[in-house]
mmCIF file of C-alpha atoms in Angstrom:
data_model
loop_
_atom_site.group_PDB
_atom_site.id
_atom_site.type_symbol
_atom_site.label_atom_id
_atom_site.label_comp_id
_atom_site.label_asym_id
_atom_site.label_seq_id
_atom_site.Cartn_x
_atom_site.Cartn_y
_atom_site.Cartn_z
ATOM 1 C CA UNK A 11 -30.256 10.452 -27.544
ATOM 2 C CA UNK A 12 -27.280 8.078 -28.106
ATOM 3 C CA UNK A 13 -24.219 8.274 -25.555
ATOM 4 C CA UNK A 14 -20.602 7.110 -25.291
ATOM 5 C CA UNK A 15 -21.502 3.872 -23.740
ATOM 6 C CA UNK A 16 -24.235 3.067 -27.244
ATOM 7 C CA UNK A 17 -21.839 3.660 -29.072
ATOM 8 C CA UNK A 18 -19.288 1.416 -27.181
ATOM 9 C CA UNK A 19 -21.774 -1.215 -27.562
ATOM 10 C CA UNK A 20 -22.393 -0.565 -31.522
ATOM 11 C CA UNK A 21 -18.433 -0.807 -32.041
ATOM 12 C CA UNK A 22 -17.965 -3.333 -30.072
ATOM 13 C CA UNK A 23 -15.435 -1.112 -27.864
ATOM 14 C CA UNK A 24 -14.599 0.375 -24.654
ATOM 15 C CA UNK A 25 -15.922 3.738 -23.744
ATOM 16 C CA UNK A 26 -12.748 4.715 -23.129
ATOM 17 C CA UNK A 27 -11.589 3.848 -26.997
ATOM 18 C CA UNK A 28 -14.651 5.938 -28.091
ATOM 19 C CA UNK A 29 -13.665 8.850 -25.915
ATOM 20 C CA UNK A 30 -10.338 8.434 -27.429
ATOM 21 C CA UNK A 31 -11.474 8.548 -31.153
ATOM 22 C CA UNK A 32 -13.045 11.777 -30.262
ATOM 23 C CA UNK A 33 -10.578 13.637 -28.269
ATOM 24 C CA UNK A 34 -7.321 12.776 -30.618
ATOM 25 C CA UNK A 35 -6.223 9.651 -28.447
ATOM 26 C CA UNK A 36 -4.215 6.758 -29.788
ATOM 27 C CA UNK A 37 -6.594 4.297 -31.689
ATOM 28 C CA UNK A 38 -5.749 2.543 -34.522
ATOM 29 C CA UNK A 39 -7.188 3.275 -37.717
ATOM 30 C CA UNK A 40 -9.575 0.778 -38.416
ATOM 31 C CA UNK A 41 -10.763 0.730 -34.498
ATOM 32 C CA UNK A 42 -11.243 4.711 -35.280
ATOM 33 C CA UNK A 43 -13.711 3.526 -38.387
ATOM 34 C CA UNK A 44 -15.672 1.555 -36.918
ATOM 35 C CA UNK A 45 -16.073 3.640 -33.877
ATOM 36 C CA UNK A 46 -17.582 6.611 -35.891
ATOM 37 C CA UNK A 47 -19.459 4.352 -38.175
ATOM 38 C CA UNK A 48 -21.506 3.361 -35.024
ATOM 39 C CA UNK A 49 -21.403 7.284 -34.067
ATOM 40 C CA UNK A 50 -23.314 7.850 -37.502
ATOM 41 C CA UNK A 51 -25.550 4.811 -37.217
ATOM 42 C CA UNK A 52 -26.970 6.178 -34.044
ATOM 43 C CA UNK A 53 -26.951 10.220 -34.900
ATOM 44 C CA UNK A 54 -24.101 10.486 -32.202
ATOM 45 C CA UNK A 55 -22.686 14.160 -31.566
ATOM 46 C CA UNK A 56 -18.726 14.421 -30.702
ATOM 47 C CA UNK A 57 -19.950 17.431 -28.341
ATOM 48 C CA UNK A 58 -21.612 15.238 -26.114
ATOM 49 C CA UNK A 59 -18.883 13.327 -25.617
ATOM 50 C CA UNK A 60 -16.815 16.156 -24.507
ATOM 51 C CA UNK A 61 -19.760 17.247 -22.053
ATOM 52 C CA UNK A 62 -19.567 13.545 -21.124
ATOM 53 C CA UNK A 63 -15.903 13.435 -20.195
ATOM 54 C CA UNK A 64 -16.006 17.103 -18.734
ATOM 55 C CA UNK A 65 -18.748 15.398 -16.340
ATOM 56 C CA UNK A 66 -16.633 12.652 -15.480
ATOM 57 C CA UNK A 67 -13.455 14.870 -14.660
ATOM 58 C CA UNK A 68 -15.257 16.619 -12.621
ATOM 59 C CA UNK A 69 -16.795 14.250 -10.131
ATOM 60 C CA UNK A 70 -14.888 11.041 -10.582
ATOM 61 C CA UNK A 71 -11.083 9.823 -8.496
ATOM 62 C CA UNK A 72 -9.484 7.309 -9.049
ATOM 63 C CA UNK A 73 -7.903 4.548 -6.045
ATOM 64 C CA UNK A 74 -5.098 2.172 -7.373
ATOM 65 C CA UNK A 75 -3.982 0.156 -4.306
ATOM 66 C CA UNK A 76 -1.908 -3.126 -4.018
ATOM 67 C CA UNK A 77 -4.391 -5.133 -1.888
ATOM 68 C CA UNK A 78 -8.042 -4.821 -1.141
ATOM 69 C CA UNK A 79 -7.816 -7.910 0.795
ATOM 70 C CA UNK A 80 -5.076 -6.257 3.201
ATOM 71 C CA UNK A 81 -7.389 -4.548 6.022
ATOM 72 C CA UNK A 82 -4.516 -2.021 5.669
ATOM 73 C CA UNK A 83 -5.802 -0.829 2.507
ATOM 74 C CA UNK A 84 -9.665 -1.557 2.953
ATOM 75 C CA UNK A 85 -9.135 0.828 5.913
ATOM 76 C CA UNK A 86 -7.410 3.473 3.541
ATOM 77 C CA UNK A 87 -9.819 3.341 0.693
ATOM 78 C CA UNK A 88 -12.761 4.204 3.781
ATOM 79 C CA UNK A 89 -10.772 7.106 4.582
ATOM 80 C CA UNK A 90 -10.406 8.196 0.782
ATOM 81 C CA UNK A 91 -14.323 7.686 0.247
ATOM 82 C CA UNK A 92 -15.443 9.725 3.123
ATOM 83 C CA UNK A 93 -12.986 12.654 2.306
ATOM 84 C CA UNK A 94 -14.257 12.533 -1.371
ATOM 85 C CA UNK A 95 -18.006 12.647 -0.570
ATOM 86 C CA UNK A 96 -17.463 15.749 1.145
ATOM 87 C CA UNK A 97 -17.346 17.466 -1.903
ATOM 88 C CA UNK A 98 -19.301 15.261 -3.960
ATOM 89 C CA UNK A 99 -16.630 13.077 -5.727
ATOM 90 C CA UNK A 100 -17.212 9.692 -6.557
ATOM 91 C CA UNK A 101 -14.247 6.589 -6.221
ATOM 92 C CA UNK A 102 -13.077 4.125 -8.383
ATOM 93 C CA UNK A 103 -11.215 1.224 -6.967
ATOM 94 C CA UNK A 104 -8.538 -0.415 -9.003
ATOM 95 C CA UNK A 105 -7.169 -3.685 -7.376
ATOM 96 C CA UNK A 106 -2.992 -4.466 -8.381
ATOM 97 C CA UNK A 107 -1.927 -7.097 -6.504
ATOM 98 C CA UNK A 108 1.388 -5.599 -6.338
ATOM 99 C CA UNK A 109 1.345 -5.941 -10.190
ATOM 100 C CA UNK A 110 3.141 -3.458 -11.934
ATOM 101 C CA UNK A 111 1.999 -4.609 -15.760
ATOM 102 C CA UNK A 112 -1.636 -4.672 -14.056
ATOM 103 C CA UNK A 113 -1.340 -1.011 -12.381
ATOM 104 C CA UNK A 114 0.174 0.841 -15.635
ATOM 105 C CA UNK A 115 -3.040 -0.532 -17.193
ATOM 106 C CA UNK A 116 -5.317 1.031 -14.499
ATOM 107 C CA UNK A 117 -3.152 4.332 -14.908
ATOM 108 C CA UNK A 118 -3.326 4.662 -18.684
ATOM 109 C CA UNK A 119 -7.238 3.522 -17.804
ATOM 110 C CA UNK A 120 -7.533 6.735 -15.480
ATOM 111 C CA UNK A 121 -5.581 9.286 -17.963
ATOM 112 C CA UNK A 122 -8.276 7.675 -21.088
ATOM 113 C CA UNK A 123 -10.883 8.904 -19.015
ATOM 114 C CA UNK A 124 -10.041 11.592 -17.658
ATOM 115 C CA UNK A 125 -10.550 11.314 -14.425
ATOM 116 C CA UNK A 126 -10.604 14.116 -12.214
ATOM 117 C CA UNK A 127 -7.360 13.019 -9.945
ATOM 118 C CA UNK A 128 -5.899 9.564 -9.007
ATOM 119 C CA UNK A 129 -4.667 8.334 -5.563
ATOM 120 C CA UNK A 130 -2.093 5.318 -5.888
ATOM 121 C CA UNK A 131 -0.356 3.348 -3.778
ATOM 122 C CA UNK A 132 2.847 2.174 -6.155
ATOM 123 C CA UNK A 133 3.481 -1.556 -6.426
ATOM 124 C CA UNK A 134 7.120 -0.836 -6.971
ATOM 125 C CA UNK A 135 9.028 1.898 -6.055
ATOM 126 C CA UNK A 136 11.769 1.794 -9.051
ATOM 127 C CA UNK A 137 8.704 0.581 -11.478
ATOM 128 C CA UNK A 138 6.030 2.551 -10.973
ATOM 129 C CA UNK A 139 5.342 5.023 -13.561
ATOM 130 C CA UNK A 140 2.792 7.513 -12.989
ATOM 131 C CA UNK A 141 4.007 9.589 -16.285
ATOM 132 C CA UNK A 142 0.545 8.372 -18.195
ATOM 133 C CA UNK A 143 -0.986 10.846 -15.787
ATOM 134 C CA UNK A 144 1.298 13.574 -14.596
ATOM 135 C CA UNK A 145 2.276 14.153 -18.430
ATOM 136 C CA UNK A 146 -1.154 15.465 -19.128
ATOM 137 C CA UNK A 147 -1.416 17.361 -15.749
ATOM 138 C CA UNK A 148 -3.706 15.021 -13.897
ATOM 139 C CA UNK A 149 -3.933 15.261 -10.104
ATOM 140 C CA UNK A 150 -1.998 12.508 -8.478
ATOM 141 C CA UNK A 151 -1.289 11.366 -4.518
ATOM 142 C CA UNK A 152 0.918 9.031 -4.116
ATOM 143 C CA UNK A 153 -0.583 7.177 -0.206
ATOM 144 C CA UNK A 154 1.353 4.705 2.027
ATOM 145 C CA UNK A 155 4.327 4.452 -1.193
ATOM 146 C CA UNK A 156 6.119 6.765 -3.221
ATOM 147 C CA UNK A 157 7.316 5.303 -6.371
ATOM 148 C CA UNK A 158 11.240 7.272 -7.023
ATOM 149 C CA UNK A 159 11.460 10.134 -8.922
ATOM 150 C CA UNK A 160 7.715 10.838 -9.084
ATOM 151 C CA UNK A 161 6.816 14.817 -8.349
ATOM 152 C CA UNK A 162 3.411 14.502 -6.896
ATOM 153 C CA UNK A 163 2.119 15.380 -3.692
ATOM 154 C CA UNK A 164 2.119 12.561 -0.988
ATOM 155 C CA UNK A 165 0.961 11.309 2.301
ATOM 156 C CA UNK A 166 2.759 8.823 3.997
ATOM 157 C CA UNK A 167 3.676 7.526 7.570
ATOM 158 C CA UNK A 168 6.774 7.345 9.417
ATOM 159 C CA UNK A 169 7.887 3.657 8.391
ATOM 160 C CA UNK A 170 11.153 3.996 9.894
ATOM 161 C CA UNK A 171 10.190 4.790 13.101
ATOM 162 C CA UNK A 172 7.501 2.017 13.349
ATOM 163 C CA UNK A 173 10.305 -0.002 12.511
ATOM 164 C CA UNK A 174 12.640 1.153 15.581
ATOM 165 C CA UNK A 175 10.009 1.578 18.174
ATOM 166 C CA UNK A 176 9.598 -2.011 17.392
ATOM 167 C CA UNK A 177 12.826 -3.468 17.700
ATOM 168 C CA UNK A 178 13.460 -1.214 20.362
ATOM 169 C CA UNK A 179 10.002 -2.185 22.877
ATOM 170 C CA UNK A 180 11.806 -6.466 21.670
ATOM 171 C CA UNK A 181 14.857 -5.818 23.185
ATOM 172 C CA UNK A 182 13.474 -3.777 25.779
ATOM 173 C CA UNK A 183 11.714 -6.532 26.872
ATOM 174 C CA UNK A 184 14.945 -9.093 27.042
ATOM 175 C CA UNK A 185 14.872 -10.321 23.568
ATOM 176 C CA UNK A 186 18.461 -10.789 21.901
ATOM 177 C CA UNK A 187 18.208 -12.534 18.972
ATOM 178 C CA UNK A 188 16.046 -10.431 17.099
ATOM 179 C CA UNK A 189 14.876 -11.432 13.403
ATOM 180 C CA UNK A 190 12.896 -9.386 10.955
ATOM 181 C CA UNK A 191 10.398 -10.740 8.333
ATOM 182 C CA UNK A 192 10.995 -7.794 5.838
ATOM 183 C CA UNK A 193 8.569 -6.968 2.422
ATOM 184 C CA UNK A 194 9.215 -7.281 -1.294
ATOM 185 C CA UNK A 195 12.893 -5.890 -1.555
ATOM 186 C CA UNK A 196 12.597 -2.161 -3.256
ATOM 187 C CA UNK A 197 9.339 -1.553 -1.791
ATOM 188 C CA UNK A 198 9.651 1.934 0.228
ATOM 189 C CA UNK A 199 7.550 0.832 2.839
ATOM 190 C CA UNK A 200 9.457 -2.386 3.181
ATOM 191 C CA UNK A 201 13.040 -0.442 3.136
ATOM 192 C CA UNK A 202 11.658 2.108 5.379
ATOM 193 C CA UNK A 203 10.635 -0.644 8.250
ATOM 194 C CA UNK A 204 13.613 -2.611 7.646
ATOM 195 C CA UNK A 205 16.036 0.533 8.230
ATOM 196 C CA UNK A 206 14.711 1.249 11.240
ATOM 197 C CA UNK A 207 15.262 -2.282 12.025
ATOM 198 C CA UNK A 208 18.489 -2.214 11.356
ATOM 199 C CA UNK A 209 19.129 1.656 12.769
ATOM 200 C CA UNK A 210 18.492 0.513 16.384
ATOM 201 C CA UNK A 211 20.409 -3.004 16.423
ATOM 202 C CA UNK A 212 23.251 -1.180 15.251
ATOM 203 C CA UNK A 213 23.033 1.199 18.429
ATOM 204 C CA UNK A 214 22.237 -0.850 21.077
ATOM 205 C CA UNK A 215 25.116 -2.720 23.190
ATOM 206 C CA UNK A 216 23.739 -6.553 23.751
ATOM 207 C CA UNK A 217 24.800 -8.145 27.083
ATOM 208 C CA UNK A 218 28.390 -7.887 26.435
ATOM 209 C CA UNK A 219 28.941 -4.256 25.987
ATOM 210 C CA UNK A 220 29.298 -4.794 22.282
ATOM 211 C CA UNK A 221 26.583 -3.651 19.607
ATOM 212 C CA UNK A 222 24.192 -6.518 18.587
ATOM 213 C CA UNK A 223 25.415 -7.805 15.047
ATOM 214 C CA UNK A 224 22.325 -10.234 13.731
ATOM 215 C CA UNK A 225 23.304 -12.776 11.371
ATOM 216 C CA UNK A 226 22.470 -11.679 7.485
ATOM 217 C CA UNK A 227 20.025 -14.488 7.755
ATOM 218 C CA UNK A 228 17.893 -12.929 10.766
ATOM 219 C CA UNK A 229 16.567 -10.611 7.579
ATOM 220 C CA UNK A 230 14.046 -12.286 5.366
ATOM 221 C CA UNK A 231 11.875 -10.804 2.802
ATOM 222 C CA UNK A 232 8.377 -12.051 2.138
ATOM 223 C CA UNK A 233 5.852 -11.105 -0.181
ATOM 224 C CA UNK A 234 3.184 -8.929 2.419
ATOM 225 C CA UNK A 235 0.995 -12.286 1.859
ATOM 226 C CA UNK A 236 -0.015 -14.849 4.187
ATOM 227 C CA UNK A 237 2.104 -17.547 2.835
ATOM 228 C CA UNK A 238 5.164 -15.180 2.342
ATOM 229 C CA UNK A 239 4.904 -14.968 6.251
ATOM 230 C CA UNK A 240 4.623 -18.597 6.808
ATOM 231 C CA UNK A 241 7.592 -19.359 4.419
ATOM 232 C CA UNK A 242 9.972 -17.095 5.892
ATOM 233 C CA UNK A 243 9.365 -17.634 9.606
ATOM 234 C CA UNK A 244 9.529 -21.202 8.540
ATOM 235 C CA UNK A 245 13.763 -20.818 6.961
ATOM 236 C CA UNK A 246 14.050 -18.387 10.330
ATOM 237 C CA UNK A 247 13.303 -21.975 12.393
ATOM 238 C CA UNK A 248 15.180 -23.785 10.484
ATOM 239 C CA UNK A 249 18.506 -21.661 11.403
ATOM 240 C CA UNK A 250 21.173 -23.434 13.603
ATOM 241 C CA UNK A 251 20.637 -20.757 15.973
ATOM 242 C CA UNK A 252 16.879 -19.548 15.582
ATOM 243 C CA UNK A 253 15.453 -15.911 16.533
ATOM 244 C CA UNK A 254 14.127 -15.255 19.942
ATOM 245 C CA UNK A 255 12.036 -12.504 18.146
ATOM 246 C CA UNK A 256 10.489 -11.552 15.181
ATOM 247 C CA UNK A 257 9.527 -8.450 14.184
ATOM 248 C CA UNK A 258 7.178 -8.824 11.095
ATOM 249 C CA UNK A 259 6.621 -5.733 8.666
ATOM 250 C CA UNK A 260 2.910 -6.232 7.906
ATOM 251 C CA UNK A 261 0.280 -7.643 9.299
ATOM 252 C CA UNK A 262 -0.893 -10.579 6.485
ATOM 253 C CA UNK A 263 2.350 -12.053 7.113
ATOM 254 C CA UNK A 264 1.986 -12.414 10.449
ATOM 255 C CA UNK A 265 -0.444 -14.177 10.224
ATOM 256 C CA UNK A 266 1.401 -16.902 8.362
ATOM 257 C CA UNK A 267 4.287 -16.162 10.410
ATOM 258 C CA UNK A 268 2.175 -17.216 13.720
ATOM 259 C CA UNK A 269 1.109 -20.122 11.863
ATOM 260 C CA UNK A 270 4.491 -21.195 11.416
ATOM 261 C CA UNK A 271 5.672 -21.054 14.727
ATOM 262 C CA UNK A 272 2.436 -23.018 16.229
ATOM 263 C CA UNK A 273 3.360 -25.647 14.529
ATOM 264 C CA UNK A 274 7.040 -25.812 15.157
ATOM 265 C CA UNK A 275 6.156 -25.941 18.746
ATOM 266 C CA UNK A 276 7.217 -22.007 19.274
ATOM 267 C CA UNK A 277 4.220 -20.190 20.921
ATOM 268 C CA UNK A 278 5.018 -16.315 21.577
ATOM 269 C CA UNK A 279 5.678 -14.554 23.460
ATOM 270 C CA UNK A 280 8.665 -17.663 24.108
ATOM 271 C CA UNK A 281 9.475 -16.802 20.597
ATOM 272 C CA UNK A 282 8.233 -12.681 20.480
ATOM 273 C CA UNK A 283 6.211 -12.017 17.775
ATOM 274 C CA UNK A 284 5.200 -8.393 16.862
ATOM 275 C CA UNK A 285 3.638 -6.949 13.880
ATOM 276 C CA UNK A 286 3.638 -3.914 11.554
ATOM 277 C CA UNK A 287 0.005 -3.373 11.488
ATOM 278 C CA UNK A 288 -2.977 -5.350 13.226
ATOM 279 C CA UNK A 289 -3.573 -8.629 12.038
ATOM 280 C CA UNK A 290 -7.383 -9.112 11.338
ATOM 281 C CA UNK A 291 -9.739 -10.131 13.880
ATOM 282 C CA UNK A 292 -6.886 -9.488 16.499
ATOM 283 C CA UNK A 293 -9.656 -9.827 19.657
ATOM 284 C CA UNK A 294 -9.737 -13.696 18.057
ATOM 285 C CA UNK A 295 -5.634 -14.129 18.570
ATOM 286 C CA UNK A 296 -4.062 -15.685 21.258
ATOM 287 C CA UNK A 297 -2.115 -14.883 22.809
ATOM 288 C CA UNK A 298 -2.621 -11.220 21.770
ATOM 289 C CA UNK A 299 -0.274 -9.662 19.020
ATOM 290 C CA UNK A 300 1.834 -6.570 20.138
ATOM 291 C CA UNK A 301 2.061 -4.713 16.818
ATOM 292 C CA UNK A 302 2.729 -1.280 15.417
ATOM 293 C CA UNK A 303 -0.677 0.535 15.272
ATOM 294 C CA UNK A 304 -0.549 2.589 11.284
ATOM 295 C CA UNK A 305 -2.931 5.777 10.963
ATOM 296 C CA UNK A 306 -4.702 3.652 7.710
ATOM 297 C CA UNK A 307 -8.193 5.825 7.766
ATOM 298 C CA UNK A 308 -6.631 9.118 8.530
ATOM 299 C CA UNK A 309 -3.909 8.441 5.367
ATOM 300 C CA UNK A 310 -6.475 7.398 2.855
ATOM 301 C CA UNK A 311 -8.797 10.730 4.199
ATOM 302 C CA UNK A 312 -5.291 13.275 4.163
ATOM 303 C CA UNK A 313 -4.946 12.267 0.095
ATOM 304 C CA UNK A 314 -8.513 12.575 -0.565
ATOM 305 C CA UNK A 315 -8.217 15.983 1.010
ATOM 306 C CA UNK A 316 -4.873 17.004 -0.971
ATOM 307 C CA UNK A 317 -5.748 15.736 -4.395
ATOM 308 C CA UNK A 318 -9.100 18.093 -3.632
ATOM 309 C CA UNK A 319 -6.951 20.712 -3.124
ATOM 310 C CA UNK A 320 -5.403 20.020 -6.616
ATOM 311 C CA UNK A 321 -8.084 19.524 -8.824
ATOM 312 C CA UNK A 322 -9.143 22.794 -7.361
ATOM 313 C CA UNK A 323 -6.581 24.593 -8.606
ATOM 314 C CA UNK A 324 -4.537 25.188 -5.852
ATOM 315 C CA UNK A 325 -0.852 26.292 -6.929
ATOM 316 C CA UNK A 326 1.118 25.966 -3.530
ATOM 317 C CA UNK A 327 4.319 23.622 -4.264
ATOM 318 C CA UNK A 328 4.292 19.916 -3.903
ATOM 319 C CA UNK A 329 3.584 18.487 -0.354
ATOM 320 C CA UNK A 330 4.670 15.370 1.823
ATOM 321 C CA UNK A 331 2.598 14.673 5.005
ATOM 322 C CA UNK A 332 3.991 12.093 7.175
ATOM 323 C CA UNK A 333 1.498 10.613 9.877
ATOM 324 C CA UNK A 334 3.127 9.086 12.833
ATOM 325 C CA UNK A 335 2.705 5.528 14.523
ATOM 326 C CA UNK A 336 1.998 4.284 17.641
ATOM 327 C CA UNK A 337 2.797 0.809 19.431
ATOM 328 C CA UNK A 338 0.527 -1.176 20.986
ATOM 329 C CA UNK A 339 2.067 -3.793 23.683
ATOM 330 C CA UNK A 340 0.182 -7.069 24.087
ATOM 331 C CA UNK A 341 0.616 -10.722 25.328
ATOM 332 C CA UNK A 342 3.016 -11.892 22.598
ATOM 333 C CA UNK A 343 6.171 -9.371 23.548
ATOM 334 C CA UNK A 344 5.906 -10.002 27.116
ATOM 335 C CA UNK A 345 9.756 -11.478 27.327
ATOM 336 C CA UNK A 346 11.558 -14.855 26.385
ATOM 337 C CA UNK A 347 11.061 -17.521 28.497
ATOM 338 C CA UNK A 348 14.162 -17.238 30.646
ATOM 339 C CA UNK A 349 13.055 -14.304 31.719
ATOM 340 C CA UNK A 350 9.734 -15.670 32.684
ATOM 341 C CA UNK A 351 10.952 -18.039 35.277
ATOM 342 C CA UNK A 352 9.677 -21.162 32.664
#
């Protein structure tokens, strides 16, 4: 008994373009020809490919996320796995790397085969556009970003207070000249950190009674790679008057970011260094990296559990749950040298 994927293979298609020629998708005529030229060849049925995709909606999520080499993320798609086998549902992992060409493919992908629901976490928040899916009624979650204007349920964490816990526990600790390594520009997360940044610098009166005012060059965005980290601690170095501290908004650049200041000659915690998120391996660091701890498993399993709720049927009106951070003090926060007696 022929299925979808024979005749894929006959035609010379995707599965998705056959399910399309049979459930009044977009194909182009001659693609449509040849597609139910192979049907007839092999004595395919149209009904079973309705069974087929009923199947699939039923017990098949999508996961678009920017990063699968981000522990971050690898974390979060755990926590969406072992929500969804609860009830059965299997996951597909889409990889973006912060693409946005790349994750509208994956998204008209998902609506073409009708998947039962789709987690994503956006690549840009003004560029993302999840319309491919919410236009037909699909299930979505936006996790960790929420591209603007998008009405779909979400589950996020409280960026903005990561971001002043952290520049609070820096100054707290004697640190005055405090820097931040910020994300793409436009990303929520990134904005989000960086606010909170901002938020408690503005408030706080340095030594001479006066708020601290950082120089517009003390904010530096990166990329949330390795050598986006590297790069922009490297131009914070190079400043006249370089940061005592740097608080860095994710964890990959920090790792480039610690690079960077080995080999200037700028060891933490001389030059504080903390991090949003745990850099990987951080037993092998040294010295140890204070850093913002982020709630990845318990995000990725709260959107698994919500978009369940959806493709359930449940009706209650759209939903935002923020998860909360924590800090985590370490070695590399301990306090400027001057303050250290060395």
């Amino acid at each position: 008994m022929a299925t979808i994927y024979d005749v894929a293979r006959e035609a010379g298609v995707s599965p998705a373009t056959v399910s399309r020629v049979f459930n009044g998708g977009r194909v182009t005529a001659e693609r449509a020809a040849t597609v139910r030229a192979a049907a007839a060849v092999l004595g395919f049925a149209p009904n079973r490919v309705a069974r087929s995709l009923r199947m699939q909606r039923a017990s098949v999520i999508g996961l678009i996320i920017p990063d699968i080499g981000n522990p971050f993320f690898t974390a979060l798609a755990r926590g969406v796995e072992d929500a969804a086998q609860e009830t059965n549902l299997s996951v597909v992992l889409c990889n973006t790397d912060e693409d946005v060409g790349k994750e509208q493919r994956y998204l008209e992908v998902a609506a073409a085969e009708q998947m039962a629901g789709v987690i994503v976490a956006a690549a840009s928040r003004h560029r993302t556009d999840l319309s491919a899916l919410v236009d037909r009624g699909t299930p979505v979650v936006a996790v960790d970003r929420r591209p603007r204007g998008a009405s779909v349920d979400a589950v996020m964490m409280d960026n903005r207070h990561g971001g002043e816990e952290a520049t609070e526990h820096l100054l707290a600790r004697g640190y005055r000249r405090v820097a931040c390594i910020a994300g793409p520009e436009g990303a929520s997360t990134s904005d989000e950190r960086l606010a909170g940044y901002r938020a408690v610098l503005r408030d706080h009166l340095g030594d001479t009674g006066q708020p601290i005012e950082p120089p517009p060059e003390y904010v530096v965005h990166g990329d949330f790679r390795v050598d986006g980290g590297r790069a922009a601690m490297e131009r914070l170095l190079a400043l006249p008057e370089p940061p005592d501290a740097v608080f860095v908004a994710n964890n990959l650049m920090t790792v480039g970011a610690l690079a960077a200041l080995r080999e200037a000659g700028h060891e933490p915690p001389g030059t504080g260094l903390l991090s949003f998120g745990d850099v990987p391996w951080p037993e092998l660091v040294t010295p140890s990296l204070s850093s913002v701890q982020l709630p990845s498993y318990e995000l990725g399993f709260a959107a698994a559990q919500l978009l369940q709720e959806r493709i359930a049927g449940t009706a209650k009106p759209l939903q935002t749950v923020v998860l909360r951070t924590s800090l985590q003090v370490r070695e590399s926060t301990s306090g400027p040298a001057a303050n250290r007696g060395g």
